[in-house]
XYZ file of C-alpha atoms in Angstrom:
219
model
C 0.000 0.000 0.000
C 1.100 3.554 -0.702
C 2.274 5.443 2.395
C 2.254 9.252 2.443
C 4.398 10.929 5.095
C 3.363 14.458 6.000
C 0.506 16.531 7.347
C -2.120 17.954 5.014
C -0.951 21.490 5.904
C 2.202 21.048 3.861
C 3.244 20.147 0.339
C 1.937 16.674 1.169
C -1.457 18.116 0.211
C -0.426 17.516 -3.404
C 0.112 13.826 -2.837
C -3.081 13.404 -0.809
C -5.050 15.118 -3.573
C -3.409 12.899 -6.180
C -4.190 9.715 -4.267
C -7.780 10.864 -4.000
C -8.007 11.513 -7.731
C -6.607 8.061 -8.468
C -8.931 6.409 -5.975
C -6.115 4.309 -4.523
C -5.846 3.179 -0.906
C -3.073 4.779 1.131
C -1.736 5.027 4.644
C -1.200 8.501 6.047
C 1.654 9.102 8.494
C 1.109 12.674 9.767
C 4.680 13.889 10.110
C 4.649 17.477 11.409
C 7.158 20.178 10.578
C 9.588 20.453 13.492
C 9.345 24.258 13.620
C 5.738 23.922 14.755
C 6.788 22.184 17.974
C 8.352 23.694 21.077
C 10.676 20.712 21.477
C 10.601 18.368 18.496
C 13.082 16.008 20.144
C 11.117 15.590 23.386
C 10.197 12.034 24.314
C 6.494 12.828 23.982
C 6.774 14.870 20.777
C 4.679 13.662 17.842
C 6.543 12.318 14.843
C 8.062 15.266 13.058
C 10.747 16.164 10.553
C 13.486 15.796 13.185
C 12.269 12.417 14.475
C 14.701 9.560 13.960
C 11.923 7.382 12.577
C 11.197 9.895 9.834
C 14.834 10.684 9.118
C 15.218 6.988 8.352
C 12.705 7.558 5.534
C 14.029 10.915 4.317
C 17.417 11.919 5.739
C 16.839 15.460 4.425
C 14.113 15.849 7.042
C 11.554 17.286 4.636
C 7.947 16.398 3.913
C 6.292 14.937 2.036
C 7.763 11.575 1.260
C 6.009 8.577 -0.164
C 6.795 4.882 0.010
C 5.284 2.532 -2.532
C 6.268 -1.118 -2.829
C 9.628 -0.356 -1.230
C 10.330 2.702 -3.389
C 10.823 5.945 -1.462
C 10.415 9.294 -3.221
C 10.818 12.642 -1.509
C 9.813 15.413 -3.940
C 6.101 16.218 -3.871
C 5.635 17.059 -7.543
C 7.794 14.158 -8.726
C 5.809 11.901 -6.405
C 2.671 12.800 -8.339
C 4.290 12.195 -11.718
C 5.304 8.745 -10.490
C 1.836 7.959 -9.151
C 0.214 9.013 -12.430
C 2.629 6.899 -14.432
C 2.154 3.849 -12.205
C -1.607 3.886 -11.791
C -2.570 5.259 -15.202
C -6.011 6.524 -16.091
C -6.928 9.957 -17.453
C -4.513 11.816 -15.174
C -1.563 9.928 -16.660
C 0.208 10.662 -19.953
C -1.346 8.933 -22.942
C 1.971 8.817 -24.804
C 5.594 9.919 -24.614
C 4.738 13.381 -25.913
C 2.257 13.993 -23.104
C 4.717 12.588 -20.578
C 7.279 15.131 -21.716
C 4.784 17.972 -21.528
C 3.570 16.998 -18.060
C 7.125 16.840 -16.771
C 7.949 20.149 -18.428
C 4.971 21.986 -16.928
C 5.699 20.497 -13.518
C 9.318 21.651 -13.600
C 8.213 25.066 -14.855
C 5.876 25.480 -11.900
C 8.557 24.358 -9.459
C 11.257 26.678 -10.787
C 9.468 29.702 -12.222
C 6.435 30.012 -9.955
C 6.861 28.309 -6.600
C 9.867 30.270 -5.258
C 7.951 33.540 -5.646
C 4.571 32.187 -4.542
C 6.118 30.643 -1.427
C 7.570 34.045 -0.501
C 4.020 35.349 -0.338
C 2.883 32.459 1.876
C 5.850 32.838 4.232
C 5.228 36.553 4.594
C 1.625 35.874 5.615
C 2.713 33.054 7.936
C 5.076 35.474 9.663
C 2.237 37.989 10.070
C 4.270 40.722 8.373
C 2.182 41.204 5.245
C 0.950 44.615 6.430
C 4.227 46.216 7.428
C 6.601 47.959 5.051
C 9.030 45.068 4.790
C 6.288 42.520 4.231
C 4.524 44.623 1.619
C 7.819 45.067 -0.218
C 8.451 41.305 -0.224
C 4.992 40.588 -1.571
C 5.274 43.294 -4.218
C 8.578 41.818 -5.397
C 7.044 38.343 -5.553
C 3.967 39.545 -7.448
C 6.129 41.385 -9.953
C 8.172 38.238 -10.521
C 5.012 36.156 -10.948
C 3.556 38.434 -13.583
C 5.492 36.824 -16.421
C 4.500 33.292 -15.374
C 0.852 34.233 -15.023
C 0.902 35.839 -18.460
C 2.533 32.738 -19.953
C -0.089 30.395 -18.531
C -2.857 32.830 -19.493
C -1.690 32.688 -23.103
C -1.367 28.909 -23.044
C -4.944 28.539 -21.787
C -6.381 30.450 -24.742
C -8.936 28.046 -26.209
C -8.075 25.358 -23.626
C -9.611 24.173 -20.377
C -6.575 22.131 -19.330
C -2.812 22.374 -19.533
C -2.079 19.146 -21.415
C -4.534 17.342 -23.647
C -8.276 17.785 -23.407
C -8.698 16.543 -19.839
C -7.628 17.145 -16.245
C -4.201 15.557 -15.715
C -1.373 15.461 -13.219
C -0.011 18.560 -14.958
C -3.091 20.547 -13.922
C -2.920 19.188 -10.385
C 0.774 19.942 -9.912
C 0.609 23.425 -11.381
C -2.623 24.264 -9.535
C -1.085 23.355 -6.200
C 1.773 25.771 -6.872
C -0.508 28.588 -8.032
C -2.628 28.095 -4.899
C 0.158 29.726 -2.902
C -0.488 33.045 -4.666
C -4.256 33.106 -4.141
C -4.075 35.933 -1.602
C -3.120 38.261 -4.472
C -6.540 38.975 -5.946
C -5.266 41.662 -8.304
C -2.869 39.215 -9.930
C -5.688 36.786 -10.625
C -8.073 39.547 -11.717
C -5.618 40.453 -14.479
C -5.495 36.850 -15.702
C -9.059 35.623 -16.040
C -8.242 32.381 -17.859
C -5.833 31.368 -15.090
C -8.494 32.207 -12.527
C -11.144 30.107 -14.307
C -8.717 27.208 -14.791
C -7.737 27.188 -11.107
C -11.402 27.277 -10.096
C -12.063 24.235 -12.296
C -9.189 22.365 -10.694
C -10.323 23.231 -7.190
C -13.944 22.286 -7.887
C -12.970 18.634 -8.204
C -14.296 16.346 -5.446
C -10.847 14.984 -4.606
C -9.480 18.500 -4.037
C -12.424 19.413 -1.835
C -11.999 16.207 0.179
C -8.303 16.933 0.678
C -9.006 20.497 1.790
C -11.709 19.324 4.184
C -9.206 17.092 5.975
C -6.630 19.895 5.844
C -9.052 22.281 7.562
C -9.378 19.942 10.546
C -5.631 19.806 11.235
C -4.175 21.897 14.010
C -2.176 24.853 12.721
């Protein structure tokens, strides 16, 4: 059985959503981020990213990780590409061309979008979004994201999905990265096709089920 290590309030959300889309059974091991705990190495601390038991799975001490039939993978977006390839169905590539495109879009999101979108999330997490320094960080991130938003906006002209004529792992992976920028309404207002595409992705039952579990987790 597939095992997913990580809480839903982390990048593990991507892997939980993917498992839900595929309809496959999985075991969830809710590994918490160590920074959320006063003493992550205490005897009574819940399993976290500094726990020896988790470091045996991923020595880098980062979540998520997945284990499937003895194979351990530790990059959330790559995990989803693997799961799509293994379990098939409409989310998976239909041929080598689609496989290349799905990998390309996933890497694009990870390198061109996520670093800037995460800066926005971290600023909000720190509670500094309304001071001068925080506003400057967000403005820099939004400016950097403008080119990526415009690129995806253009790609979505005449399309409902990123690859092929259906929802695939490419949509899921890219949507989970773009979710980090959702606090920036003006950015989305300027890119209506991106906004409509993200709404379609997030209207899926498996996404809603993942977010429902996520909402019940302690912050």
